[in-house]
CSV table of C-alpha atoms in Angstrom, one decimal:
chain,number,residue,atom,x,y,z
X,236,MET,CA,-3.7,1.8,8.1
X,237,PRO,CA,-0.3,1.3,6.6
X,238,GLY,CA,-0.4,0.9,2.8
X,239,LEU,CA,2.1,0.0,0.1
X,240,ASP,CA,3.9,2.7,-1.7
X,241,HIS,CA,2.8,3.4,-5.2
X,242,TRP,CA,4.0,2.8,-8.8
X,243,TRP,CA,4.1,5.9,-11.0
X,244,TYR,CA,5.1,6.5,-14.6
X,245,ASN,CA,7.7,9.0,-15.7
X,246,LYS,CA,10.4,9.4,-18.3
X,247,ASN,CA,13.2,7.9,-16.3
X,248,LYS,CA,11.5,5.0,-14.6
X,249,MET,CA,8.2,3.2,-15.3
X,250,PHE,CA,7.0,3.1,-11.7
X,251,SER,CA,8.3,4.9,-8.7
X,252,PHE,CA,7.1,6.1,-5.3
X,253,LEU,CA,4.7,9.0,-5.0
X,254,SER,CA,2.8,10.8,-2.3
X,255,LEU,CA,-0.9,11.4,-3.0
X,256,LYS,CA,-1.8,15.1,-2.9
X,257,GLN,CA,-4.3,15.4,-5.7
X,258,GLU,CA,-8.0,14.9,-5.6
X,259,ALA,CA,-8.7,11.4,-6.9
X,260,PHE,CA,-11.4,8.7,-7.1
X,261,GLY,CA,-11.3,4.9,-6.8
X,262,LEU,CA,-11.8,2.7,-9.8
X,263,ASP,CA,-12.3,-1.0,-9.4
X,264,ILE,CA,-11.9,-3.0,-12.6
X,265,ASN,CA,-13.0,-6.6,-12.9
X,266,ASP,CA,-13.6,-9.0,-15.8
X,267,LEU,CA,-17.3,-8.1,-16.1
X,268,SER,CA,-17.7,-4.7,-14.5
X,269,LEU,CA,-16.1,-1.6,-13.2
X,270,LYS,CA,-17.1,0.5,-10.1
X,271,ILE,CA,-16.3,4.1,-9.4
X,272,ILE,CA,-16.3,5.9,-6.0
X,273,LYS,CA,-15.2,9.4,-5.0
X,274,LEU,CA,-15.5,10.1,-1.3
X,275,LYS,CA,-15.6,13.2,0.9
X,276,LYS,CA,-15.0,13.2,4.6
X,277,LYS,CA,-17.7,14.1,7.0
X,278,ARG,CA,-17.7,14.8,10.7
X,279,LYS,CA,-18.5,11.2,11.3
X,280,GLY,CA,-17.2,8.9,8.6
X,281,PHE,CA,-17.5,9.5,4.8
X,282,SER,CA,-20.0,9.9,2.1
X,283,SER,CA,-19.9,9.4,-1.7
X,284,VAL,CA,-19.6,12.5,-4.0
X,285,SER,CA,-19.7,10.4,-7.2
X,286,PHE,CA,-20.3,6.8,-7.9
X,287,GLY,CA,-21.1,4.4,-10.7
X,288,PHE,CA,-21.4,0.8,-11.9
X,289,THR,CA,-20.8,-0.3,-15.5
X,290,GLU,CA,-21.0,-3.7,-17.1
X,291,ILE,CA,-18.1,-5.0,-19.2
X,292,GLU,CA,-18.8,-7.3,-22.1
X,293,PRO,CA,-17.3,-10.8,-21.7
X,294,GLY,CA,-14.0,-11.2,-23.6
X,295,ILE,CA,-12.6,-7.7,-23.0
X,296,ILE,CA,-10.9,-8.8,-19.8
X,297,GLU,CA,-10.3,-12.5,-19.0
X,298,GLU,CA,-9.0,-13.7,-15.7
X,299,GLY,CA,-7.6,-10.3,-15.0
X,300,MET,CA,-5.8,-10.0,-18.3
X,301,ILE,CA,-6.9,-7.2,-20.6
X,302,LYS,CA,-7.6,-8.6,-24.1
X,303,LYS,CA,-9.0,-5.5,-25.8
X,304,GLU,CA,-7.3,-2.3,-24.5
X,305,ASP,CA,-9.1,0.1,-26.8
X,306,ALA,CA,-12.5,-1.3,-25.9
X,307,LEU,CA,-11.9,-1.1,-22.2
X,308,SER,CA,-10.5,2.4,-22.3
X,309,LYS,CA,-13.7,3.6,-24.1
X,310,ILE,CA,-15.8,1.9,-21.4
X,311,ILE,CA,-13.8,3.6,-18.6
X,312,LYS,CA,-14.1,7.0,-20.3
X,313,THR,CA,-17.8,6.7,-20.8
X,314,ALA,CA,-18.3,5.4,-17.2
X,315,CYS,CA,-16.5,8.4,-15.8
X,316,LYS,CA,-18.7,10.8,-17.7
X,317,ASN,CA,-21.9,9.0,-16.6
X,318,VAL,CA,-21.4,8.8,-12.8
X,319,GLU,CA,-24.2,9.4,-10.5
X,320,GLY,CA,-24.0,12.2,-8.0
X,321,LYS,CA,-21.6,15.1,-8.7
X,322,LYS,CA,-19.7,15.1,-12.0
X,323,LEU,CA,-16.1,13.9,-11.6
X,324,ASP,CA,-14.0,17.0,-11.4
X,325,THR,CA,-10.6,15.2,-11.5
X,326,LYS,CA,-8.6,13.0,-13.9
X,327,TYR,CA,-6.6,11.5,-11.1
X,328,VAL,CA,-7.5,7.9,-10.2
X,329,ILE,CA,-6.5,5.1,-7.9
X,330,ALA,CA,-7.2,1.9,-9.7
X,331,SER,CA,-7.2,-1.8,-8.9
X,332,LEU,CA,-5.0,-4.5,-10.2
X,333,PRO,CA,-6.3,-8.1,-10.4
X,334,GLU,CA,-5.8,-10.2,-7.3
X,335,GLU,CA,-5.5,-13.4,-9.3
X,336,LYS,CA,-2.4,-12.0,-11.1
X,337,SER,CA,-0.6,-10.7,-8.0
X,338,PHE,CA,1.7,-12.2,-5.5
X,339,LEU,CA,1.7,-11.0,-1.9
X,340,GLN,CA,3.6,-12.3,1.1
X,341,ILE,CA,5.2,-11.2,4.3
X,342,ILE,CA,8.9,-12.1,4.6
X,343,GLN,CA,11.5,-11.6,7.4
X,344,MET,CA,14.5,-9.4,6.9
X,345,PRO,CA,17.4,-8.7,9.3
X,346,ARG,CA,17.2,-5.2,10.8
X,347,MET,CA,19.2,-2.7,8.7
X,348,LYS,CA,19.2,0.8,7.3
X,349,GLU,CA,16.4,1.9,5.0
X,350,GLU,CA,18.7,2.2,2.0
X,351,GLU,CA,20.2,-1.2,2.5
X,352,LEU,CA,16.8,-2.7,3.0
X,353,LYS,CA,15.7,-1.5,-0.5
X,354,THR,CA,18.4,-3.5,-2.1
X,355,ALA,CA,18.2,-6.5,0.1
X,356,VAL,CA,14.5,-7.0,-0.3
X,357,PHE,CA,14.8,-7.4,-4.1
X,358,PHE,CA,17.4,-10.1,-3.7
X,359,GLU,CA,15.4,-11.9,-1.0
X,360,ALA,CA,12.2,-11.6,-2.9
X,361,GLU,CA,13.6,-13.9,-5.7
X,362,ASN,CA,13.2,-16.8,-3.2
X,363,TYR,CA,9.5,-16.3,-2.9
X,364,ILE,CA,8.2,-15.0,-6.2
X,365,PRO,CA,7.5,-17.6,-8.9
X,366,LEU,CA,8.6,-15.3,-11.7
X,367,PRO,CA,11.9,-13.8,-12.6
X,368,ILE,CA,12.4,-10.4,-10.9
X,369,SER,CA,13.0,-8.8,-14.3
X,370,GLU,CA,9.4,-9.7,-15.4
X,371,VAL,CA,7.6,-8.1,-12.4
X,372,TYR,CA,7.1,-4.8,-10.7
X,373,LEU,CA,8.0,-5.3,-7.0
X,374,ASP,CA,6.9,-3.1,-4.2
X,375,PHE,CA,7.3,-3.5,-0.4
X,376,GLN,CA,6.6,-2.0,3.0
X,377,VAL,CA,7.9,-2.7,6.5
X,378,VAL,CA,4.9,-3.8,8.5
X,379,ALA,CA,4.3,-2.6,12.0
X,380,SER,CA,4.0,-5.8,14.2
X,381,THR,CA,1.8,-6.4,17.2
X,382,LYS,CA,5.0,-7.6,18.9
X,383,ASN,CA,8.4,-6.0,19.2
X,384,TYR,CA,11.0,-8.1,17.4
X,385,ILE,CA,14.6,-7.0,18.1
X,386,ASP,CA,16.4,-9.2,15.5
X,387,HIS,CA,14.2,-8.8,12.4
X,388,LEU,CA,11.7,-6.8,10.3
X,389,ASN,CA,8.5,-8.1,8.8
X,390,VAL,CA,8.3,-6.9,5.2
X,391,LEU,CA,5.2,-7.1,3.0
X,392,ILE,CA,6.2,-7.7,-0.6
X,393,VAL,CA,3.8,-7.4,-3.6
X,394,ALA,CA,4.8,-8.5,-7.1
X,395,ILE,CA,2.7,-8.2,-10.3
X,396,PRO,CA,3.8,-9.1,-13.9
X,397,LYS,CA,4.9,-6.1,-15.8
X,398,LYS,CA,2.7,-6.9,-18.8
X,399,ILE,CA,-0.4,-6.9,-16.6
X,400,VAL,CA,0.5,-3.6,-14.9
X,401,ASN,CA,1.5,-1.9,-18.2
X,402,SER,CA,-1.8,-2.9,-19.8
X,403,TYR,CA,-3.9,-1.4,-17.0
X,404,PHE,CA,-1.8,1.7,-17.0
X,405,SER,CA,-2.2,2.1,-20.8
X,406,CYS,CA,-6.0,1.7,-20.7
X,407,LEU,CA,-6.3,4.4,-18.0
X,408,LYS,CA,-4.1,6.8,-20.0
X,409,LYS,CA,-6.1,6.1,-23.2
X,410,ALA,CA,-9.3,6.9,-21.2
X,411,GLY,CA,-7.8,10.3,-20.4
X,412,LEU,CA,-7.0,9.5,-16.7
X,413,ILE,CA,-3.9,10.1,-14.7
X,414,PRO,CA,-3.2,7.1,-12.4
X,415,LEU,CA,-1.9,8.2,-9.0
X,416,ALA,CA,-1.6,4.6,-7.8
X,417,LEU,CA,-2.3,1.1,-8.9
X,418,GLU,CA,-3.1,-1.3,-6.0
X,419,VAL,CA,-4.0,-5.0,-5.6
X,420,GLU,CA,-7.6,-5.7,-4.6
X,421,ALA,CA,-6.6,-7.3,-1.3
X,422,GLU,CA,-5.1,-4.1,0.1
X,423,ALA,CA,-8.1,-2.0,-0.9
X,424,ILE,CA,-10.6,-4.6,0.5
X,425,ALA,CA,-8.8,-4.6,3.8
X,426,ARG,CA,-8.7,-0.8,4.0
X,427,ALA,CA,-12.5,-0.8,3.5
X,428,LEU,CA,-13.5,-3.6,5.9
X,429,VAL,CA,-10.9,-3.6,8.7
X,430,LYS,CA,-11.7,-0.9,11.3
X,431,GLU,CA,-8.8,1.5,11.8
X,432,GLY,CA,-6.6,-0.8,9.8
X,433,THR,CA,-5.7,-3.1,12.7
X,434,SER,CA,-6.9,-6.4,14.2
X,435,SER,CA,-5.8,-8.0,17.4
X,436,SER,CA,-6.8,-11.4,16.1
X,437,PRO,CA,-6.6,-13.0,12.6
X,438,ILE,CA,-9.6,-12.4,10.4
X,439,VAL,CA,-10.5,-13.6,6.9
X,440,LEU,CA,-12.0,-11.3,4.2
X,441,ILE,CA,-13.8,-13.1,1.4
X,442,ASP,CA,-14.7,-11.2,-1.7
X,443,PHE,CA,-17.3,-13.4,-3.4
X,444,GLY,CA,-17.4,-12.0,-6.9
X,445,ARG,CA,-19.0,-12.8,-10.3
X,446,THR,CA,-16.0,-14.5,-11.8
X,447,ASN,CA,-13.9,-15.6,-8.8
X,448,THR,CA,-13.5,-15.3,-5.0
X,449,ASP,CA,-10.6,-13.5,-3.2
X,450,PHE,CA,-9.5,-15.1,0.0
X,451,ILE,CA,-7.6,-12.7,2.3
X,452,VAL,CA,-6.0,-13.2,5.8
X,453,PHE,CA,-5.5,-10.0,7.8
X,454,TYR,CA,-3.8,-9.8,11.2
X,455,GLY,CA,-2.2,-7.0,13.1
X,456,HIS,CA,-1.7,-4.1,10.7
X,457,SER,CA,-1.4,-6.0,7.4
X,458,VAL,CA,-2.7,-8.4,4.9
X,459,CYS,CA,-0.8,-11.6,5.5
X,460,PHE,CA,-1.9,-14.0,2.8
X,461,THR,CA,-4.1,-13.9,-0.3
X,462,CYS,CA,-5.2,-16.3,-3.0
X,463,SER,CA,-7.8,-16.4,-5.7
X,464,ILE,CA,-10.5,-19.2,-5.5
X,465,PRO,CA,-12.0,-20.4,-8.8
X,466,VAL,CA,-15.6,-20.3,-7.4
X,467,SER,CA,-17.9,-17.4,-8.3
X,468,SER,CA,-21.5,-16.2,-7.7
X,469,GLN,CA,-22.1,-16.5,-11.4
X,470,GLN,CA,-21.6,-20.2,-11.2
X,471,LEU,CA,-24.5,-20.3,-8.8
X,472,THR,CA,-26.7,-18.6,-11.4
X,473,ASP,CA,-25.4,-20.9,-14.2
X,474,ALA,CA,-26.2,-24.0,-12.0
X,475,ILE,CA,-29.8,-22.8,-11.4
X,476,SER,CA,-30.2,-22.0,-15.1
X,477,GLU,CA,-29.0,-25.4,-16.1
X,478,LYS,CA,-30.9,-27.4,-13.4
X,479,LEU,CA,-34.3,-25.6,-14.0
X,480,LYS,CA,-33.7,-25.1,-17.7
X,481,ILE,CA,-34.4,-21.4,-17.6
X,482,SER,CA,-32.6,-18.3,-18.9
X,483,PHE,CA,-29.7,-16.8,-17.1
X,484,ASP,CA,-31.7,-13.7,-16.2
X,485,LYS,CA,-34.5,-15.7,-14.7
X,486,ALA,CA,-32.0,-17.8,-12.8
X,487,GLU,CA,-30.3,-14.6,-11.4
X,488,ASN,CA,-33.7,-13.3,-10.3
X,489,LEU,CA,-34.5,-16.6,-8.4
X,490,LYS,CA,-31.0,-16.5,-6.8
X,491,ILE,CA,-31.6,-13.0,-5.5
X,492,LYS,CA,-34.9,-14.0,-3.9
X,493,PHE,CA,-33.7,-17.3,-2.5
X,494,ASP,CA,-32.8,-17.7,1.2
X,495,LEU,CA,-30.3,-20.4,2.2
X,496,VAL,CA,-31.5,-20.6,5.8
X,497,GLU,CA,-35.3,-20.5,5.2
X,498,LYS,CA,-36.6,-23.5,7.0
X,499,THR,CA,-39.8,-24.1,5.0
X,500,LYS,CA,-39.0,-24.6,1.3
X,501,ASN,CA,-41.4,-25.6,-1.5
X,502,SER,CA,-40.4,-28.0,-4.2
X,503,LYS,CA,-39.0,-25.2,-6.5
X,504,SER,CA,-36.9,-23.8,-3.6
X,505,LYS,CA,-35.6,-27.3,-3.0
X,506,GLU,CA,-34.6,-27.6,-6.7
X,507,ILE,CA,-32.8,-24.3,-6.5
X,508,LEU,CA,-30.9,-25.4,-3.3
X,509,LYS,CA,-30.0,-28.7,-4.9
X,510,ALA,CA,-28.6,-26.8,-8.0
X,511,MET,CA,-26.5,-24.4,-5.9
X,512,LEU,CA,-25.2,-26.9,-3.3
X,513,PRO,CA,-22.3,-28.3,-5.3
X,514,VAL,CA,-21.0,-24.7,-5.9
X,515,LEU,CA,-21.4,-23.7,-2.3
X,516,GLU,CA,-19.8,-26.9,-1.0
X,517,GLU,CA,-16.8,-26.3,-3.3
X,518,LEU,CA,-16.6,-22.7,-1.9
X,519,ILE,CA,-16.5,-24.1,1.7
X,520,ALA,CA,-13.9,-26.7,0.7
X,521,GLN,CA,-11.7,-24.1,-0.9
X,522,ILE,CA,-11.9,-21.8,2.1
X,523,LYS,CA,-11.0,-24.7,4.4
X,524,LYS,CA,-8.1,-25.7,2.2
X,525,TYR,CA,-6.5,-22.3,2.3
X,526,LEU,CA,-7.1,-21.8,5.9
X,527,ASN,CA,-5.3,-25.0,6.6
X,528,PHE,CA,-2.6,-24.2,4.1
X,529,TYR,CA,-1.8,-20.9,5.7
X,530,GLN,CA,-1.9,-22.2,9.3
X,531,GLU,CA,0.5,-25.0,8.3
X,532,HIS,CA,2.9,-23.1,5.9
X,533,ALA,CA,2.9,-19.5,7.0
X,534,SER,CA,6.5,-18.5,7.4
X,535,HIS,CA,5.7,-16.2,10.3
X,536,LYS,CA,3.9,-18.0,13.0
X,537,HIS,CA,3.6,-14.8,15.1
X,538,PHE,CA,1.4,-13.3,12.3
X,539,PHE,CA,-1.1,-16.2,12.7
X,540,PRO,CA,-1.4,-17.1,16.4
X,541,ALA,CA,-2.5,-20.6,17.6
X,542,GLY,CA,-6.2,-21.3,17.3
X,543,LYS,CA,-8.8,-20.7,14.6
X,544,VAL,CA,-9.8,-17.5,12.9
X,545,GLU,CA,-12.6,-16.0,14.9
X,546,LYS,CA,-14.2,-13.8,12.2
X,547,ILE,CA,-15.0,-13.8,8.5
X,548,PHE,CA,-16.2,-10.7,6.7
X,549,LEU,CA,-17.9,-11.2,3.3
X,550,CYS,CA,-18.1,-8.7,0.5
X,551,GLY,CA,-18.7,-8.6,-3.3
X,552,GLY,CA,-21.9,-9.0,-5.1
X,553,GLY,CA,-22.2,-12.7,-4.2
X,554,ALA,CA,-22.1,-11.9,-0.5
X,555,ASN,CA,-25.7,-10.7,-0.8
X,556,LEU,CA,-27.0,-14.2,-1.2
X,557,LYS,CA,-29.5,-14.4,1.6
X,558,GLY,CA,-28.4,-16.7,4.4
X,559,LEU,CA,-24.8,-17.0,3.1
X,560,PRO,CA,-23.1,-15.8,6.3
X,561,GLU,CA,-25.1,-18.3,8.3
X,562,PHE,CA,-24.3,-21.1,5.8
X,563,ILE,CA,-20.6,-20.3,6.1
X,564,SER,CA,-20.7,-20.0,9.9
X,565,LYS,CA,-22.4,-23.4,10.2
X,566,ASN,CA,-20.0,-25.2,7.8
X,567,LEU,CA,-16.8,-23.7,9.0
X,568,GLY,CA,-17.5,-23.2,12.7
X,569,ILE,CA,-16.4,-19.6,12.4
X,570,SER,CA,-18.5,-16.5,12.8
X,571,ALA,CA,-19.2,-15.0,9.3
X,572,GLU,CA,-21.0,-11.7,8.6
X,573,LEU,CA,-21.3,-9.1,5.9
X,574,GLY,CA,-18.8,-6.3,5.6
X,575,ILE,CA,-19.9,-3.2,7.5
X,576,PHE,CA,-20.0,0.6,7.4
X,577,TRP,CA,-21.8,0.9,4.1
X,578,THR,CA,-24.8,3.2,5.0
X,579,ASP,CA,-22.9,6.4,4.5
X,580,PHE,CA,-21.3,5.6,1.1
X,581,LEU,CA,-24.3,5.4,-1.2
X,582,PRO,CA,-27.1,8.0,-1.1
X,583,LYS,CA,-30.5,6.8,0.2
X,584,ALA,CA,-32.2,8.0,-3.0
X,585,TYR,CA,-29.9,5.6,-5.0
X,586,MET,CA,-30.7,2.7,-2.7
X,587,ARG,CA,-34.4,3.3,-2.9
X,588,ARG,CA,-34.3,3.5,-6.7
X,589,GLN,CA,-32.2,0.3,-7.0
X,590,GLU,CA,-34.5,-1.6,-4.7
X,591,LYS,CA,-37.4,-1.0,-7.1
X,592,ASN,CA,-35.6,-2.9,-9.8
X,593,LYS,CA,-34.4,-6.1,-8.1
X,594,ASN,CA,-33.1,-7.6,-11.4
X,595,ASN,CA,-30.5,-4.8,-11.6
X,596,PHE,CA,-30.0,-4.1,-7.9
X,597,LYS,CA,-26.4,-3.1,-7.2
X,598,GLU,CA,-25.9,-3.9,-3.5
X,599,PRO,CA,-23.4,-1.6,-1.7
X,600,LEU,CA,-21.1,-4.5,-1.0
X,601,ILE,CA,-20.1,-4.7,-4.7
X,602,PHE,CA,-18.3,-1.3,-4.2
X,603,THR,CA,-16.0,-2.6,-1.4
X,604,THR,CA,-12.8,-2.5,-3.5
X,605,ALA,CA,-13.7,0.9,-5.0
X,606,VAL,CA,-14.3,2.3,-1.5
X,607,GLY,CA,-11.0,1.0,-0.3
X,608,LEU,CA,-9.2,2.6,-3.3
X,609,ALA,CA,-11.0,5.9,-2.7
X,610,LEU,CA,-10.1,5.8,1.0
X,611,LYS,CA,-6.4,5.5,0.1
X,612,LYS,CA,-6.5,9.1,-1.1
X,613,ILE,CA,-8.2,10.4,2.1
X,614,ASP,CA,-6.2,11.1,5.3
X,615,TYR,CA,-8.8,9.6,7.7
X,616,LYS,CA,-6.6,10.3,10.7
X,617,THR,CA,-7.2,14.0,10.6
């Protein structure tokens, strides 16, 4: 799948383009956790060599902004030492940048030579990015289209505030790592969930996480639209805790066992459902809003053909709420299902061990972004 070029640090320029030749692992950093995956290619698919999940205390990262660099770098360093599977034998990493702090869009550019395009894109991007160009790192890629357009190019631009990128880069360096690439979550998620990096019809990818939800539209060979939705799986747990007047841990355990589509519910189950419904209804409302927004305002209609999205793929820890795909399908009228191709990534022994401790069960779908980052390093066409 086509991917954005990468930012890299050197003495002459803070970030420039670099081909990936070194062994590297994927590192997904969120407000409350980080995930590590290092993959190896097999005859059919891939399997994990090293993997890990580590909690991050609240306040170290807030809404994608690193508040305590030294604390985070220590957590990263410790997590890398304590991975399961094979010991990490490389310092090279491909890490995530927060979706809620990034800006991604496809723009049209007249056909021109590559050198001319590099200059022209930066001038044109000023019309789309809500921050001064001087305050962001900007990257772009010409996107292969499902149609042949003679008069223009479709260009995917990504911009992230410099202060955000610099802080993540600094933490990785303090942890003793060498960043090969920093990538927004949407690109990594799409690489992990979209088979062979292409889709003949528009699909939506929803990363239902602990602190927010990423909404991603993918069509053809590229991510077309992204946004961050202020609804999270932790809000479901908080709602249960408040409604039933129980601890957060007990509420989390009830949420894990609860089934949205179970027909026969006792009084306690009905209370749980009643507590969660406002959050779930807000999630549905937000998804509808952004689907409508994109359909009405997308600047490239050929990237979003007439008609509704036919498929939604769910990932993130919140996606494991029993019955959530069916709930979304029913309320949106669009087929929703969990992201696929996970069985080869985490060893069966790990899955069996995790299943014995449901309160701390780390479902494979929480590793979606980390897997996408790790796949960026692997040439899966050979």
